[in-house]
PDB file of C-alpha atoms and ligand atoms in Angstrom:
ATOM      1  CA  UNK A  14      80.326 138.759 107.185  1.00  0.00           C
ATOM      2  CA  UNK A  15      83.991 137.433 107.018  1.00  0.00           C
ATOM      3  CA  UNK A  16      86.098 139.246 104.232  1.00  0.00           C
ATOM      4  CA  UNK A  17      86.887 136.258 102.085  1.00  0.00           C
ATOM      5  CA  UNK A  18      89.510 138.127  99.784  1.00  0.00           C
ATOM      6  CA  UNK A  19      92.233 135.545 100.392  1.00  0.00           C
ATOM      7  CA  UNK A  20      95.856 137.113 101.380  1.00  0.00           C
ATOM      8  CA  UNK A  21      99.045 135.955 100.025  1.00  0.00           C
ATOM      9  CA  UNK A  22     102.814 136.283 101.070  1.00  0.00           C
ATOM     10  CA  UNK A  23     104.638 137.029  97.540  1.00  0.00           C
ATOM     11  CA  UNK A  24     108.286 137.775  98.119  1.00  0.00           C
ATOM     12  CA  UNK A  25     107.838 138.393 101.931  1.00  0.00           C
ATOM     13  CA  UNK A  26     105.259 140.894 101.300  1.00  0.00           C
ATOM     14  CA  UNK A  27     101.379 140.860 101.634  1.00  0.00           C
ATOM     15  CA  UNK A  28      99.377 140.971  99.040  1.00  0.00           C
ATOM     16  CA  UNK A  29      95.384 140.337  97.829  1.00  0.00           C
ATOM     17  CA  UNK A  30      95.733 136.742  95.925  1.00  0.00           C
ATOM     18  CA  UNK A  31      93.297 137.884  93.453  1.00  0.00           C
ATOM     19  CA  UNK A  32      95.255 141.188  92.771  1.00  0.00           C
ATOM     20  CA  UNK A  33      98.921 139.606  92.902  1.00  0.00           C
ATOM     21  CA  UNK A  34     100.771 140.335  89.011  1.00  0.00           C
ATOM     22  CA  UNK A  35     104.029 138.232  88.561  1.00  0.00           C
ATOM     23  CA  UNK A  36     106.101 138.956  86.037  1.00  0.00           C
ATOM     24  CA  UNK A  37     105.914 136.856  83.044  1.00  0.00           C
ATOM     25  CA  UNK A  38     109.770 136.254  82.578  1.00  0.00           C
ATOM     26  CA  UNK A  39     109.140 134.256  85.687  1.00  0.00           C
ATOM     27  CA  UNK A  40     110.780 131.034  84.429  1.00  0.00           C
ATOM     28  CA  UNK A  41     108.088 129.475  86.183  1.00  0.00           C
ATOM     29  CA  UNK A  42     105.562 130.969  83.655  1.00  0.00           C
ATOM     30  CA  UNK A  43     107.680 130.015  81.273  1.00  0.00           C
ATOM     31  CA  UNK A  44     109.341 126.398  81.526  1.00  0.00           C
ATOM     32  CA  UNK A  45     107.285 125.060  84.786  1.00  0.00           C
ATOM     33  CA  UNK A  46     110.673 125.937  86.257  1.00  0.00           C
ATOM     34  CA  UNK A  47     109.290 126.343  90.334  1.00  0.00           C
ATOM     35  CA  UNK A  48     108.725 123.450  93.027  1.00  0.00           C
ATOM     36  CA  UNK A  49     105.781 123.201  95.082  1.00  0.00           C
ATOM     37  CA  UNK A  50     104.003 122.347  98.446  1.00  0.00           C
ATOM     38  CA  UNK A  51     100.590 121.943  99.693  1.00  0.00           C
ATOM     39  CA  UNK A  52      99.953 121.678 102.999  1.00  0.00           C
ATOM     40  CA  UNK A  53      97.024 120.682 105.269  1.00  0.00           C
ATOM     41  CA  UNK A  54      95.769 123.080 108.232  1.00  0.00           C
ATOM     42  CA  UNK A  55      93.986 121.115 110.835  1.00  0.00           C
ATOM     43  CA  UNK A  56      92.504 123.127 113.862  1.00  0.00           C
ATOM     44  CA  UNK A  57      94.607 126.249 112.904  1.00  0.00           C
ATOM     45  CA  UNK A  58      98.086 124.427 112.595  1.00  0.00           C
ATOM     46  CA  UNK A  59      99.758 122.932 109.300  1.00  0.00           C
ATOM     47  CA  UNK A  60     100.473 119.444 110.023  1.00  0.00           C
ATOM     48  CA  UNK A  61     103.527 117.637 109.236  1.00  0.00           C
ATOM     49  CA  UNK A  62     105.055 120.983 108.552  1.00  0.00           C
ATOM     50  CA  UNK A  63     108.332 119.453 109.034  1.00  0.00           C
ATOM     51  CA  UNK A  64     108.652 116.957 106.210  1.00  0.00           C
ATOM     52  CA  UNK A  65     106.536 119.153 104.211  1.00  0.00           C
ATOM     53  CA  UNK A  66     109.633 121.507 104.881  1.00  0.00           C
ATOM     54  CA  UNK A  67     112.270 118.654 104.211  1.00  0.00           C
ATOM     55  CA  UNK A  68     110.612 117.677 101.169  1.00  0.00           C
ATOM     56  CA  UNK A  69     110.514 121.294 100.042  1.00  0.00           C
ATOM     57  CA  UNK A  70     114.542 121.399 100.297  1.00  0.00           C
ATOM     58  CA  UNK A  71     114.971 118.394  99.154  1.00  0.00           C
ATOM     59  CA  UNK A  72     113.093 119.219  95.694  1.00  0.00           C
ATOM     60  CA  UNK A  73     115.018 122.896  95.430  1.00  0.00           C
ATOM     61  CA  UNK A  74     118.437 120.875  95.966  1.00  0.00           C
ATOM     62  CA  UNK A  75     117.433 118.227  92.915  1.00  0.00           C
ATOM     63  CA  UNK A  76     116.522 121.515  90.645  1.00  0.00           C
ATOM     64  CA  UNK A  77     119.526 123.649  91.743  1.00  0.00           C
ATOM     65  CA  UNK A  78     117.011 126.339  92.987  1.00  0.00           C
ATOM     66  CA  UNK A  79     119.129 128.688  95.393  1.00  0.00           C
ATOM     67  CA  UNK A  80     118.895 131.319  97.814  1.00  0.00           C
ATOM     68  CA  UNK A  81     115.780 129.903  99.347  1.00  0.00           C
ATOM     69  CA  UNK A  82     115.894 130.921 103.334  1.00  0.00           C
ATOM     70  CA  UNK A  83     113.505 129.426 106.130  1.00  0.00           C
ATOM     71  CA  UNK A  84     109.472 129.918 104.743  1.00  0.00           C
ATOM     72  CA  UNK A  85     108.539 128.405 108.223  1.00  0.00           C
ATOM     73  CA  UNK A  86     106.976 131.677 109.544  1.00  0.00           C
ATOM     74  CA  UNK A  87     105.817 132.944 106.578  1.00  0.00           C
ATOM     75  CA  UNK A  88     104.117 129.676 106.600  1.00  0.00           C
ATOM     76  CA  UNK A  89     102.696 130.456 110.099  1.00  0.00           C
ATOM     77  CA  UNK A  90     101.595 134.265 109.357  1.00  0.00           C
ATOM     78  CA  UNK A  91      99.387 133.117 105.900  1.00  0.00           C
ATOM     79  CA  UNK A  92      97.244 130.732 108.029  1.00  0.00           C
ATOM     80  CA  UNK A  93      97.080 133.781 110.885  1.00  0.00           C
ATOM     81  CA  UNK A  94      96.448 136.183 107.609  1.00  0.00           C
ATOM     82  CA  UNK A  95      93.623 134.059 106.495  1.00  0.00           C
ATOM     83  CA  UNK A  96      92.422 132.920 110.064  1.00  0.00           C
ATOM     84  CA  UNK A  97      92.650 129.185 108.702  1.00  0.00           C
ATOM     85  CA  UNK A  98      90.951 127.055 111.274  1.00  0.00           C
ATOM     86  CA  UNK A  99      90.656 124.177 108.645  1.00  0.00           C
ATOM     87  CA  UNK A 100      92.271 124.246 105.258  1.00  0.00           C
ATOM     88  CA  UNK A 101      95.405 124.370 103.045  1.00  0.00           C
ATOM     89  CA  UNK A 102      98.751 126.347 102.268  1.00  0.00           C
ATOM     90  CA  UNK A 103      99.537 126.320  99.107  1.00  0.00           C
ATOM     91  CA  UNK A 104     103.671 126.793  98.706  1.00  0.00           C
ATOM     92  CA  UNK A 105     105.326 127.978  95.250  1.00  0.00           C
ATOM     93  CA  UNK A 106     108.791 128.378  94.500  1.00  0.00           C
ATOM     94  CA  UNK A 107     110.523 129.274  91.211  1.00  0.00           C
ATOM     95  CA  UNK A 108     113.904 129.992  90.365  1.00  0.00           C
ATOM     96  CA  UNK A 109     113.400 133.850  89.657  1.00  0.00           C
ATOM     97  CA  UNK A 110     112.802 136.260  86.932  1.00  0.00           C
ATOM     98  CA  UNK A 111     114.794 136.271  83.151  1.00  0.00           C
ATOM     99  CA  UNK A 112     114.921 136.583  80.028  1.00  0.00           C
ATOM    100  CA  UNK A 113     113.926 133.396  77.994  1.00  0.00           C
ATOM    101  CA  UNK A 114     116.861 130.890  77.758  1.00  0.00           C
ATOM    102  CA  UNK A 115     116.656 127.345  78.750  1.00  0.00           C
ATOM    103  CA  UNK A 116     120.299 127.155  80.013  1.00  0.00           C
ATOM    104  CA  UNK A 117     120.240 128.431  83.833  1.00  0.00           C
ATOM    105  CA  UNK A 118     124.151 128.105  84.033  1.00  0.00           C
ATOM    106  CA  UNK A 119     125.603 131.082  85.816  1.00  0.00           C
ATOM    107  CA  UNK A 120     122.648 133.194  86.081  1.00  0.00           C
ATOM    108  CA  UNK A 121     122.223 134.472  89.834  1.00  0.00           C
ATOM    109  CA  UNK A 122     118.873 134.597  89.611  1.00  0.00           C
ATOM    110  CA  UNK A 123     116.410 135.282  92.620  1.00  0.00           C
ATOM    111  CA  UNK A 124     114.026 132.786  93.843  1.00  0.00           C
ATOM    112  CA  UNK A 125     109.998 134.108  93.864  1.00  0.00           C
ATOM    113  CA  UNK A 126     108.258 132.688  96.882  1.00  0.00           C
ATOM    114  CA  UNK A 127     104.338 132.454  96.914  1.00  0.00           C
ATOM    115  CA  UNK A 128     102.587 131.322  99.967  1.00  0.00           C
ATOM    116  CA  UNK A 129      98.871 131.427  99.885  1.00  0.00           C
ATOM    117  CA  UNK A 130      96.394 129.807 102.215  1.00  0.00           C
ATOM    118  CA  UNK A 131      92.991 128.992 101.653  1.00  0.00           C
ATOM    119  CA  UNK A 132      90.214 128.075 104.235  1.00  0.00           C
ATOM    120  CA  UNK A 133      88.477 124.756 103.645  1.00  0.00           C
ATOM    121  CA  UNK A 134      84.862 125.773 104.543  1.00  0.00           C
ATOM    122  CA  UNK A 135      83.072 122.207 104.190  1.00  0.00           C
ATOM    123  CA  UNK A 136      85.167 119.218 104.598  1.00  0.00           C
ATOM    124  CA  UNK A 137      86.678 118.869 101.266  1.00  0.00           C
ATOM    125  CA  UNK A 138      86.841 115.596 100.646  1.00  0.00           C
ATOM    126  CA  UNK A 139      83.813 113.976 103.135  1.00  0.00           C
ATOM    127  CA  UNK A 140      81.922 113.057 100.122  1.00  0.00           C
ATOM    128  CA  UNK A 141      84.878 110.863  98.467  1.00  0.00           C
ATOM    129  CA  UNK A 142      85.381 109.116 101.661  1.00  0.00           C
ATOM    130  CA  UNK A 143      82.382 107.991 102.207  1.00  0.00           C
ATOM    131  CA  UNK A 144      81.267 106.956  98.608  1.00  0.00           C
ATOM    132  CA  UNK A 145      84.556 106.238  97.805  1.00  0.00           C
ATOM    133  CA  UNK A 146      85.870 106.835  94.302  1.00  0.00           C
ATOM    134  CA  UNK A 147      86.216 105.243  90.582  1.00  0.00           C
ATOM    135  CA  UNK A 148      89.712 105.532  88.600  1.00  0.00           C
ATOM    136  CA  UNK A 149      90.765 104.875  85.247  1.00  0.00           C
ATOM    137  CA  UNK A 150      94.417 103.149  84.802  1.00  0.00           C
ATOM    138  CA  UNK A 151      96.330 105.173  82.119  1.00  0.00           C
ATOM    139  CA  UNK A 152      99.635 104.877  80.582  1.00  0.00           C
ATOM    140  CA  UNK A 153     102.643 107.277  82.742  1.00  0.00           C
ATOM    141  CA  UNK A 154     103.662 109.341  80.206  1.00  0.00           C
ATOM    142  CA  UNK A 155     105.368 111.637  82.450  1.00  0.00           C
ATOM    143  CA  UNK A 156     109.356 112.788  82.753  1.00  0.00           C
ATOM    144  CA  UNK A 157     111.965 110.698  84.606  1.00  0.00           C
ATOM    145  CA  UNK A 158     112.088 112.604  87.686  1.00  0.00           C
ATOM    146  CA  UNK A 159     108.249 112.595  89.063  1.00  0.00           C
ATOM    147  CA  UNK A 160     110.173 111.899  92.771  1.00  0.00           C
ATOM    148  CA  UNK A 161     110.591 116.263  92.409  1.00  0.00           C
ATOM    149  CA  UNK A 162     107.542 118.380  93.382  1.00  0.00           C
ATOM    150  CA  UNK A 163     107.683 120.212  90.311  1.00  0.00           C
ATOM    151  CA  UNK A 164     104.841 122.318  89.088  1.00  0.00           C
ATOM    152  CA  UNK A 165     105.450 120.569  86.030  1.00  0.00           C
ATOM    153  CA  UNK A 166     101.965 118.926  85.933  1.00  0.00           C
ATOM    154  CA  UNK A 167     100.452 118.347  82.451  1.00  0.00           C
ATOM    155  CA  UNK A 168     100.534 114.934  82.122  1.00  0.00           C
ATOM    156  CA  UNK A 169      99.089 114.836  85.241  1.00  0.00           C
ATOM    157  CA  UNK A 170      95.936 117.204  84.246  1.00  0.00           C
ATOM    158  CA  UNK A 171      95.427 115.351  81.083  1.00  0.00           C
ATOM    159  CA  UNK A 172      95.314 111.881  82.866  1.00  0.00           C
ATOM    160  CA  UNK A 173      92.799 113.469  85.348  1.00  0.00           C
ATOM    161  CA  UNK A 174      90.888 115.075  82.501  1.00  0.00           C
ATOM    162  CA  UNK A 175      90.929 111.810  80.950  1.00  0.00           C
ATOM    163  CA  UNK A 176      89.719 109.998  83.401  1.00  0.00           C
ATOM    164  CA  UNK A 177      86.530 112.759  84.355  1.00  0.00           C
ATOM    165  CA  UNK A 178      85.821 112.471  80.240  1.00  0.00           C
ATOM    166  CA  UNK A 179      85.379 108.857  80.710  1.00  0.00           C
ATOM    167  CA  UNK A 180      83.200 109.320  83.615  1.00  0.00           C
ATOM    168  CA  UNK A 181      85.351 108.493  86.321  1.00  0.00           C
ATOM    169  CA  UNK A 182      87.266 110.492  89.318  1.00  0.00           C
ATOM    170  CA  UNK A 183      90.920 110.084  88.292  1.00  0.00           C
ATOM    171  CA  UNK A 184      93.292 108.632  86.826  1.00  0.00           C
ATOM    172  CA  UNK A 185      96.029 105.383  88.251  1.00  0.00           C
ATOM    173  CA  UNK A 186      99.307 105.561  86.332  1.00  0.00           C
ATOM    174  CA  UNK A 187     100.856 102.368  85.273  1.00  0.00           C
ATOM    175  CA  UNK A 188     104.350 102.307  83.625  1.00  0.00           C
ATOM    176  CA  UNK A 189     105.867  99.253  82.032  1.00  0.00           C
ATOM    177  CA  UNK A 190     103.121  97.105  83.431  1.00  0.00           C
ATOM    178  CA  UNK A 191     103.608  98.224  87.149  1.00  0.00           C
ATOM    179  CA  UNK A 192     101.703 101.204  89.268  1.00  0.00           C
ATOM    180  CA  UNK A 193     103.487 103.850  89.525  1.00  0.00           C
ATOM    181  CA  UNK A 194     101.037 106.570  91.590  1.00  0.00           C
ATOM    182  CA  UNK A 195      97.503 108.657  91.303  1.00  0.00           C
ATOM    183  CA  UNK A 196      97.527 111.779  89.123  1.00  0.00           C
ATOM    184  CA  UNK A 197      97.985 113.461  92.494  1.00  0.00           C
ATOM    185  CA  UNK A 198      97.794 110.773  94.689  1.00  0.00           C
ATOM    186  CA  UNK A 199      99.950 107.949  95.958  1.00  0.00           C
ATOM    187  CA  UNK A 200      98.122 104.377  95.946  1.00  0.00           C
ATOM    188  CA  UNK A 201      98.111 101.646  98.167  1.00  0.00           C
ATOM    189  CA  UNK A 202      96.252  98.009  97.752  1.00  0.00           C
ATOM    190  CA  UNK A 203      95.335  95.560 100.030  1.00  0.00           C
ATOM    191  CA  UNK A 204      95.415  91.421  99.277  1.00  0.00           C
ATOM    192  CA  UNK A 205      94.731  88.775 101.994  1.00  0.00           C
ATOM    193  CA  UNK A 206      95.617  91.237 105.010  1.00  0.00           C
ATOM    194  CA  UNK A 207      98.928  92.191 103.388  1.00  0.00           C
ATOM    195  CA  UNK A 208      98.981  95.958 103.239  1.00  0.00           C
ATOM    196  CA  UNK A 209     101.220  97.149  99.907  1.00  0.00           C
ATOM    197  CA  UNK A 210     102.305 100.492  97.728  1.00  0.00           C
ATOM    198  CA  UNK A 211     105.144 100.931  94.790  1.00  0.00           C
ATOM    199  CA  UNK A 212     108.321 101.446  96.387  1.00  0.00           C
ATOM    200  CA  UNK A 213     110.192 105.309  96.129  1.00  0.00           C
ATOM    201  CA  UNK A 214     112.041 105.827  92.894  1.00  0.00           C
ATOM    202  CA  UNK A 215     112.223 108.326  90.681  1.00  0.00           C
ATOM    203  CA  UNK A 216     109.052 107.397  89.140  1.00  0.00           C
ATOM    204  CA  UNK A 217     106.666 108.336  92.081  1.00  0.00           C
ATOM    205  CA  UNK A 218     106.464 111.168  94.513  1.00  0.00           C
ATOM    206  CA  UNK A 219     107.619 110.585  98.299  1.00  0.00           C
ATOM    207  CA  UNK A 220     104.326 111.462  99.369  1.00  0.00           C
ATOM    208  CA  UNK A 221     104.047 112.665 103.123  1.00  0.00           C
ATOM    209  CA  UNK A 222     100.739 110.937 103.599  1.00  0.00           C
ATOM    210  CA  UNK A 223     102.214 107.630 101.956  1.00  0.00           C
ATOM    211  CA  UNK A 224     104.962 107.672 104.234  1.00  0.00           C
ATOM    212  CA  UNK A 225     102.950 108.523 107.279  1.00  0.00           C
ATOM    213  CA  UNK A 226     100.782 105.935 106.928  1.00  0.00           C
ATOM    214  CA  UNK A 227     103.755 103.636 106.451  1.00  0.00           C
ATOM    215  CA  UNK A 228     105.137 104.390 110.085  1.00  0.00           C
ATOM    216  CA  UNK A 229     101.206 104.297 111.458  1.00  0.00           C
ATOM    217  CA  UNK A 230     100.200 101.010 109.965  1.00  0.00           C
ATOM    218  CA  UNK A 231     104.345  99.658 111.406  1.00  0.00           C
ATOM    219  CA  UNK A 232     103.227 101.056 114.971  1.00  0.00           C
ATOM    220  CA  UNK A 233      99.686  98.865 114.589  1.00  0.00           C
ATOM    221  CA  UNK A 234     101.629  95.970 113.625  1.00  0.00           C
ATOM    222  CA  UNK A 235     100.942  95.749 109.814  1.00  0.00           C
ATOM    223  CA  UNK A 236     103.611  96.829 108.435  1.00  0.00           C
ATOM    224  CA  UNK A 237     103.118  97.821 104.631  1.00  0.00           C
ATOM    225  CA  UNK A 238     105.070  96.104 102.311  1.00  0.00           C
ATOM    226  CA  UNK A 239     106.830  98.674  99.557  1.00  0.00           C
ATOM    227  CA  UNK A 240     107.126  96.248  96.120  1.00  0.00           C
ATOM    228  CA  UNK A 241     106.531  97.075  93.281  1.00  0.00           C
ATOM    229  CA  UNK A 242     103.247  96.344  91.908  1.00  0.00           C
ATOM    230  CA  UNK A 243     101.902  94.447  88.836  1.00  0.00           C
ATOM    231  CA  UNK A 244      98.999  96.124  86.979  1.00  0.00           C
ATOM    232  CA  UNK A 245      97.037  92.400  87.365  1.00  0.00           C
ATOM    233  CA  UNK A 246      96.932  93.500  91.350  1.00  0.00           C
ATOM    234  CA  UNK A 247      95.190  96.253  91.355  1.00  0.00           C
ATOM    235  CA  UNK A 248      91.949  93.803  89.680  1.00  0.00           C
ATOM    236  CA  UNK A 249      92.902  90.928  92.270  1.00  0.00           C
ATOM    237  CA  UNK A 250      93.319  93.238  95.263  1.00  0.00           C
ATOM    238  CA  UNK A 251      90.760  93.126  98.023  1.00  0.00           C
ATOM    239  CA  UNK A 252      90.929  96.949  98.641  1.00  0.00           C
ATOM    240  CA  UNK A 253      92.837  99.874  96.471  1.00  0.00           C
ATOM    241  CA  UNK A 254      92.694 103.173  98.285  1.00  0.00           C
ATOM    242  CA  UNK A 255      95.116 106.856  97.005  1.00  0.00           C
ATOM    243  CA  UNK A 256      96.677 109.208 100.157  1.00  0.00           C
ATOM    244  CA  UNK A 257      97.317 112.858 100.018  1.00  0.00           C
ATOM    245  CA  UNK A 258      97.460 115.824 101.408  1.00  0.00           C
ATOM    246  CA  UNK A 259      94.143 116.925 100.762  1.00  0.00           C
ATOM    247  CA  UNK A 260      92.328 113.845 100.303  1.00  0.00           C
ATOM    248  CA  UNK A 261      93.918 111.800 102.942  1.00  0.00           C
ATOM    249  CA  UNK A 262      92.984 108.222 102.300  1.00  0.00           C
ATOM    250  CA  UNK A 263      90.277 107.800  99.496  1.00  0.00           C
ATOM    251  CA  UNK A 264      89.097 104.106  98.949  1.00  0.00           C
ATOM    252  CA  UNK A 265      88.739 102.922  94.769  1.00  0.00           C
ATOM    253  CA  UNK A 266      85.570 101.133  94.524  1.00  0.00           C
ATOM    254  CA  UNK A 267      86.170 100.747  90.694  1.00  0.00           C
ATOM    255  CA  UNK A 268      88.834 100.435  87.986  1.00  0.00           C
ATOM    256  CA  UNK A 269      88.539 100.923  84.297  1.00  0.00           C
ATOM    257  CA  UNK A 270      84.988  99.454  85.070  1.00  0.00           C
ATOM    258  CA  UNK A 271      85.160  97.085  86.924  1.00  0.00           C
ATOM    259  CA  UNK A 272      84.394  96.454  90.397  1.00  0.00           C
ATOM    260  CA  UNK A 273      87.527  96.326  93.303  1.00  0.00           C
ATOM    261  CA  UNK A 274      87.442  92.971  95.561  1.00  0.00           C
ATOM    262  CA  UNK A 275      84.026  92.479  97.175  1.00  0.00           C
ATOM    263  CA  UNK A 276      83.428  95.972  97.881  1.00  0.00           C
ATOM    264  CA  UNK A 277      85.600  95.797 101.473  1.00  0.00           C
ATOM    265  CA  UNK A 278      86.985  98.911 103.313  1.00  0.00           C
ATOM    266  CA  UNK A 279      88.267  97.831 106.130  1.00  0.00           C
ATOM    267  CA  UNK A 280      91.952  99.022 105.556  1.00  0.00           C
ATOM    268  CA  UNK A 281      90.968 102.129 103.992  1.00  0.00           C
ATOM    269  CA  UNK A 282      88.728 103.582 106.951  1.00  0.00           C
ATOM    270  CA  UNK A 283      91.288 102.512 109.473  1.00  0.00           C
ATOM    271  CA  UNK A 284      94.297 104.293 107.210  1.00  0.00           C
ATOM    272  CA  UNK A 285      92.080 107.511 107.315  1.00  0.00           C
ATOM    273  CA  UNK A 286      91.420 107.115 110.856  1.00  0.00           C
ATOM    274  CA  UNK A 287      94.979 106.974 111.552  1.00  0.00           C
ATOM    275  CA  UNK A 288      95.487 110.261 109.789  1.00  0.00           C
ATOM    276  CA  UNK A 289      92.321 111.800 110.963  1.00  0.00           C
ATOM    277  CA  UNK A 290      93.227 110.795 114.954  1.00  0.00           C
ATOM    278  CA  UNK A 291      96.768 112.128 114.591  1.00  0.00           C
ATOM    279  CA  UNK A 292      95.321 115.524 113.138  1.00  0.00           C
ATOM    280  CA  UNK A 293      93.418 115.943 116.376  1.00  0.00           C
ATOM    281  CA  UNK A 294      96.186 115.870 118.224  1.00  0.00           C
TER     282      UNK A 294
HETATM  283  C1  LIG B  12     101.698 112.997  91.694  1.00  0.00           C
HETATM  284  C2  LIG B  12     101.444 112.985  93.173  1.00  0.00           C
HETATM  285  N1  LIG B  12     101.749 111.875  93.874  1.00  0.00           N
HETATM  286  C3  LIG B  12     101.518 111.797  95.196  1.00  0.00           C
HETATM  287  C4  LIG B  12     100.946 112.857  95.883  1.00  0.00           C
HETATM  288  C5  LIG B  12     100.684 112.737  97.370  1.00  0.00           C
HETATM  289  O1  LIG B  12     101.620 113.491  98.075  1.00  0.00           O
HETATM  290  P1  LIG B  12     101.293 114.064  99.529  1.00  0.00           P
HETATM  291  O2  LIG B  12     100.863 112.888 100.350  1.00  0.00           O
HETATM  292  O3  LIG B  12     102.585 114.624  99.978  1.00  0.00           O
HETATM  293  O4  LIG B  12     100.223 115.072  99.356  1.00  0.00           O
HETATM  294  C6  LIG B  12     100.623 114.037  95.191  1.00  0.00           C
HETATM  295  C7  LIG B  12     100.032 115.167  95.918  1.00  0.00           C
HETATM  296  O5  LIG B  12      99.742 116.190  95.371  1.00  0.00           O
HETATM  297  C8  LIG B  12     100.876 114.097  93.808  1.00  0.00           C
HETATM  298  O6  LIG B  12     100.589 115.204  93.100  1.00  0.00           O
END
């Protein structure tokens, strides 16, 4: 049988996941101080690696994280490592090792770089897709800069948590009366054929699968509309589906209760069809 003992590149070297230590003056451990990444493998190959990558530098540059060189082909060698024919990479980054001080200011401090991979052995969202799933709005409590992958994610896990303890899948964020995003998802709704989702700001992350499906619903000719969007929409809309990495496009067959349009998924199916053709490629 396979040796499923996952391998990790920590610091350019190669190490058991489950046997990695990292030191706990890692400033990730302790302020949250590290961007991330997660990446989808389809058919042995990480897709979109290239705005996964400009994301990546564009997140380091907004937290002053230095020193970080090209991670493309250590990228590569943890799906080879693994043998990933379908799955994920995960992609950690924190500013480096010291003593506990908030203040960062003229410390030349070392970036740690994790890059793990992990093979998806059942689809791992099928299930989701095809039942679709049920959300829970909930107040966005979180910092002023959610636009920065940061690893930063508690308000996040207590939304989701939240949302399971009610019974539901997860959780919609709405701040000052408008959606913002998913607890790890971007959202989209749909309302008499017009295709919309929250435009960028600071308050939502520039997902890759949100702006993917942007340019693939443009090149079908229905172009998505990026407005920002009243909490009252999302119980008008015909359709409400999330995107990400991992769970591509999900549709939302029920809010706080109650029951999303007439049940349609027309948009939805196409938006993960889009994704799910382009993977093939
Ligand atoms: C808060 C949040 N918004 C949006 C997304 C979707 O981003 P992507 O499509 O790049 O996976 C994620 C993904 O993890 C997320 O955590």
């Amino acid at each position: 049988m396979k040796d499923l003992r996952l391998k990790a590149i920590y610091n350019q070297t190669q190490v058991f996941l489950d046997e990695l230590m990292v030191p706990a003056n890692d400033r990730a451990y302790l302020f949250g101080d590290a961007v991330y990444e997660v990446l989808r493998v389809y058919h042995t190959k990480p897709f979109l690696l290239a705005e996964h990558m400009a994301r990546l530098a564009r997140s380091l540059d907004a937290m002053e994280i230095k020193g970080v060189s090209d991670i493309r082909a250590d990228i590569l060698s943890s799906i080879a490592l693994n043998e990933i024919e379908e799955g994920m990479v995960y992609v950690q980054i924190s500013r480096g090792n010291a003593p506990r001080n908030h203040s960062f200011y003229n410390q030349a401090l070392t970036p740690n770089i994790l890059i793990s991979a992990k093979p998806f052995l059942t689809h791992p969202t099928l299930k989701e897709a095809e039942c679709g799933i049920t959300v829970i709005t909930h107040e966005d409590f979180r910092w002023g800069r959610c636009d920065i992958k940061t690893v930063n994610l508690l308000a996040n896990c207590l939304a989701q948590s939240k949302a399971h303890s009610l019974g539901a899948d997860d959780a919609i964020f709405i701040r000052d009366g408008h959606v913002t995003e998913g607890s790890s998802s971007n959202v989209f709704l749909v309302k008499d054929g017009t295709i919309k989702t929250p435009p960028l700001s600071r308050h939502i992350l520039p997902g890759i699968r949100r702006q993917f499906l942007i340019n693939a619903f443009c090149a079908e000719g229905n172009p998505v509309i990026e407005q920002p969007i009243h909490e009252e929409e999302l119980f008008l809309a015909d359709e409400v589906f999330i995107t990400s990495t991992i769970k591509e496009a999900i549709s939302v067959t029920m809010i706080d209760n109650k029951p999303v349009g007439s049940g349609e998924r027309t948009i939805a199916t196409l938006a993960r069809k889009l994704i799910v053709d382009r993977a093939q490629l």
